[in-house]
Amino acid sequence: MDGFAGWDPDNRLRIRIICSRPYHALFMRNMLIRPSAGELANFKDPDYVIYNAGQNKADPSIEGVGSDTCVALNFGASEMVILGTEYAGEMKKGVFTIMNYLMPKKGVLSMHCSANEGDSNDVSLFFGLSGTGKTTLSADPRRALIGDDEHCWTDKGIFNIEGGCYAKCIDLSREKEPEIFDAIRFGSVLENTIQDERTHEVDYSDSTITENTRASYPIEFIDNAKVPCIGDHPKHIIFLTCDAFGVLPPVSRLTPEQAMYHFISGYTAKVAGTEVGVTEPQATFSACYGAAFLVWHPTKYAEQLAARMKQHGSDAWLVNTGWSGGGFGVGSRMPLKYTRAIIDAIHSGELANVHYHTDPVFGVAIPDSCPGVPAKILEPRKTWKDEAAFDVAAKDLAKKFHDNFETYADQASNAIRNAGPTI
Amino acid sequence: MSTATRSTIQSIADNVFPEHVTRNAAPAPLYHEAIGTDHAIITSSGGIATRSGEKTGRRSNSSTTSLTCTSWMDSPAGIPTTG
């Protein structure tokens, strides 16, 4: 299967997928940018070839191969081989890793984020690890979708790397996520979902195989997708985190230094039930909200992000889509309607014009009010029954931030180091 | 993401790929193939559903094969040693 990575013709790669499972071919037909008939006829030699032989296990006896799963990438030979795993997402993340290698060398910033655009061509980027809401929040009926996962920022603006979306679909419903629900039609690939044997109707609530059920579809299956998937320089940079400790505010405004601190930290939390072996909330830090796909040191990406944000006056926000009123098991997940209201208020400009106060631990600016969101929810400490317990949890999370940032401290400026939480 | 030498990748690839290759097939024939060989089914919405086998998510770091030291995480210079 041949396709392109990157909607910007000046920064486009020709990718060839060689695979043994038909569903992998269809998946990458969805996820790459589909060439026209003319482009396909003149495709020539690809820039990179991905060999997916995931049905075959790797040989651990080969030096350096530690298990029967192997995802190997050779930048010199422009080749990638997948063995021992048939999870389709490995292919698209392989392409992303290639872009994360090549683009920064050209002064182009590659980013693990979704993007959408308002009526006045105002672009927002949503950074976040898997499960924090990148796909869900970027699918907004009032804004055009540019892409749900991988983008680049050039001197001209942003472009999507992919030609499709790969949405989580556990508990998917038309009521909650109509754009995604309706995108699943002929041509879409459903991975690890359970269907009724008689009707072939998908039971999106069934996690028998995995919580990580997925749907892949071409981006034009989203009704308000913007094709070609390019946009202006971002007006808003939104960092999404799913804080299972119930400590971070649902929304806060970041200074440029705080933005860099949180971008390099890349905090979210895993919760019990979604991953084998996880029995209580675990803080997870993934640099640039995508450490697994980075090739260069995180500060290389952070410096480019800082420079571009400064040049184009982008505002930075930290949005917690996780727990409120206590941590996992005590509090409850932030209702999606409140998170959507927060995002709406950012886009409308209303949230920029309210009063703010400073969080004593994390130092971020918390709004006193937000249209469509109860004021009490905006201040996490007030949502806890036991405020002393909140203070302990907040300090504990702050320490985790500090401990994690030690890895990068030697390459970060004083201003960025000091933008972290206070212990 | 780990990287490998060209010879390693070629030796792996040469051993696992069959001679018959279908190029750039459209969704309908891929549906046909997937139903035949992937145990896929067409769902009521029109999408095609199948399973990824034993692995249902990206590999964890512990199962990542590191054939050569190249990522920023294990390269002090943060610079790939190849390419």
CSV table of C-alpha atoms in Angstrom, one decimal, chain B:
chain,number,residue,atom,x,y,z
B,1,MET,CA,11.5,3.0,18.7
B,2,SER,CA,14.6,1.0,18.2
B,3,THR,CA,16.7,0.9,15.1
B,4,ALA,CA,18.6,-1.9,13.4
B,5,THR,CA,21.3,-2.5,10.9
B,6,ARG,CA,20.3,-2.8,7.2
B,7,SER,CA,21.5,-6.4,7.0
B,8,THR,CA,19.4,-7.4,10.0
B,9,ILE,CA,16.2,-5.9,8.6
B,10,GLN,CA,16.8,-7.5,5.2
B,11,SER,CA,17.5,-10.9,6.7
B,12,ILE,CA,14.3,-10.7,8.7
B,13,ALA,CA,12.2,-9.4,5.7
B,14,ASP,CA,13.6,-11.9,3.2
B,15,ASN,CA,12.5,-14.8,5.4
B,16,VAL,CA,8.9,-13.8,6.1
B,17,PHE,CA,7.4,-12.3,2.9
B,18,PRO,CA,5.7,-14.4,0.2
B,19,GLU,CA,6.2,-13.8,-3.5
B,20,HIS,CA,2.6,-12.9,-4.3
B,21,VAL,CA,1.9,-9.2,-3.7
B,22,THR,CA,-1.3,-7.2,-4.3
B,23,ARG,CA,-0.6,-3.5,-4.7
B,24,ASN,CA,-2.8,-0.6,-3.6
B,25,ALA,CA,-6.0,-2.5,-3.5
B,26,ALA,CA,-9.3,-0.6,-2.9
B,27,PRO,CA,-11.5,-1.1,0.2
B,28,ALA,CA,-13.9,-3.6,-1.5
B,29,PRO,CA,-11.2,-6.2,-2.5
B,30,LEU,CA,-9.5,-5.7,0.8
B,31,TYR,CA,-12.8,-6.5,2.5
B,32,HIS,CA,-13.0,-9.6,0.4
B,33,GLU,CA,-9.4,-10.6,1.4
B,34,ALA,CA,-9.9,-9.8,5.0
B,35,ILE,CA,-13.0,-11.9,5.3
B,36,GLY,CA,-11.2,-14.8,3.7
B,37,THR,CA,-7.9,-14.6,5.6
B,38,ASP,CA,-8.3,-12.3,8.5
B,39,HIS,CA,-11.5,-13.8,9.9
B,40,ALA,CA,-13.0,-10.4,9.5
B,41,ILE,CA,-16.7,-9.6,9.4
B,42,ILE,CA,-18.7,-6.7,7.9
B,43,THR,CA,-20.5,-4.9,10.7
B,44,SER,CA,-24.0,-3.5,10.6
B,45,SER,CA,-22.6,0.0,10.1
B,46,GLY,CA,-20.5,-1.1,7.1
B,47,GLY,CA,-17.1,-1.1,8.8
B,48,ILE,CA,-15.0,-4.2,8.8
B,49,ALA,CA,-14.1,-5.7,12.1
B,50,THR,CA,-11.2,-8.1,13.0
B,51,ARG,CA,-8.8,-8.8,15.7
B,52,SER,CA,-5.1,-8.0,16.1
B,53,GLY,CA,-4.3,-11.2,17.9
B,54,GLU,CA,-2.4,-11.5,21.1
B,55,LYS,CA,-1.2,-7.8,21.2
B,56,THR,CA,-3.9,-5.3,21.5
B,57,GLY,CA,-1.9,-2.2,22.1
B,58,ARG,CA,1.5,-0.8,21.3
B,59,ARG,CA,4.4,-2.6,22.7
B,60,SER,CA,5.6,-1.6,26.2
B,61,ASN,CA,9.2,-0.4,26.6
B,62,SER,CA,10.0,-3.7,28.3
B,63,SER,CA,9.2,-5.7,25.1
B,64,THR,CA,10.9,-3.2,22.7
B,65,THR,CA,13.8,-4.7,20.9
B,66,SER,CA,16.8,-2.5,21.0
B,67,LEU,CA,19.1,-3.6,18.2
B,68,THR,CA,21.4,-0.6,18.4
B,69,CYS,CA,21.6,2.3,20.7
B,70,THR,CA,19.9,5.2,18.8
B,71,SER,CA,17.1,6.8,20.7
B,72,TRP,CA,17.5,9.9,22.8
B,73,MET,CA,16.7,7.8,25.8
B,74,ASP,CA,19.8,5.6,25.5
B,75,SER,CA,22.0,7.9,23.6
B,76,PRO,CA,23.8,10.5,25.8
B,77,ALA,CA,24.1,12.8,22.9
B,78,GLY,CA,20.4,12.4,22.0
B,79,ILE,CA,21.5,11.9,18.4
B,80,PRO,CA,20.8,8.7,16.4
B,81,THR,CA,23.9,6.7,15.7
B,82,THR,CA,22.7,5.8,12.2
B,83,GLY,CA,21.2,7.9,9.4
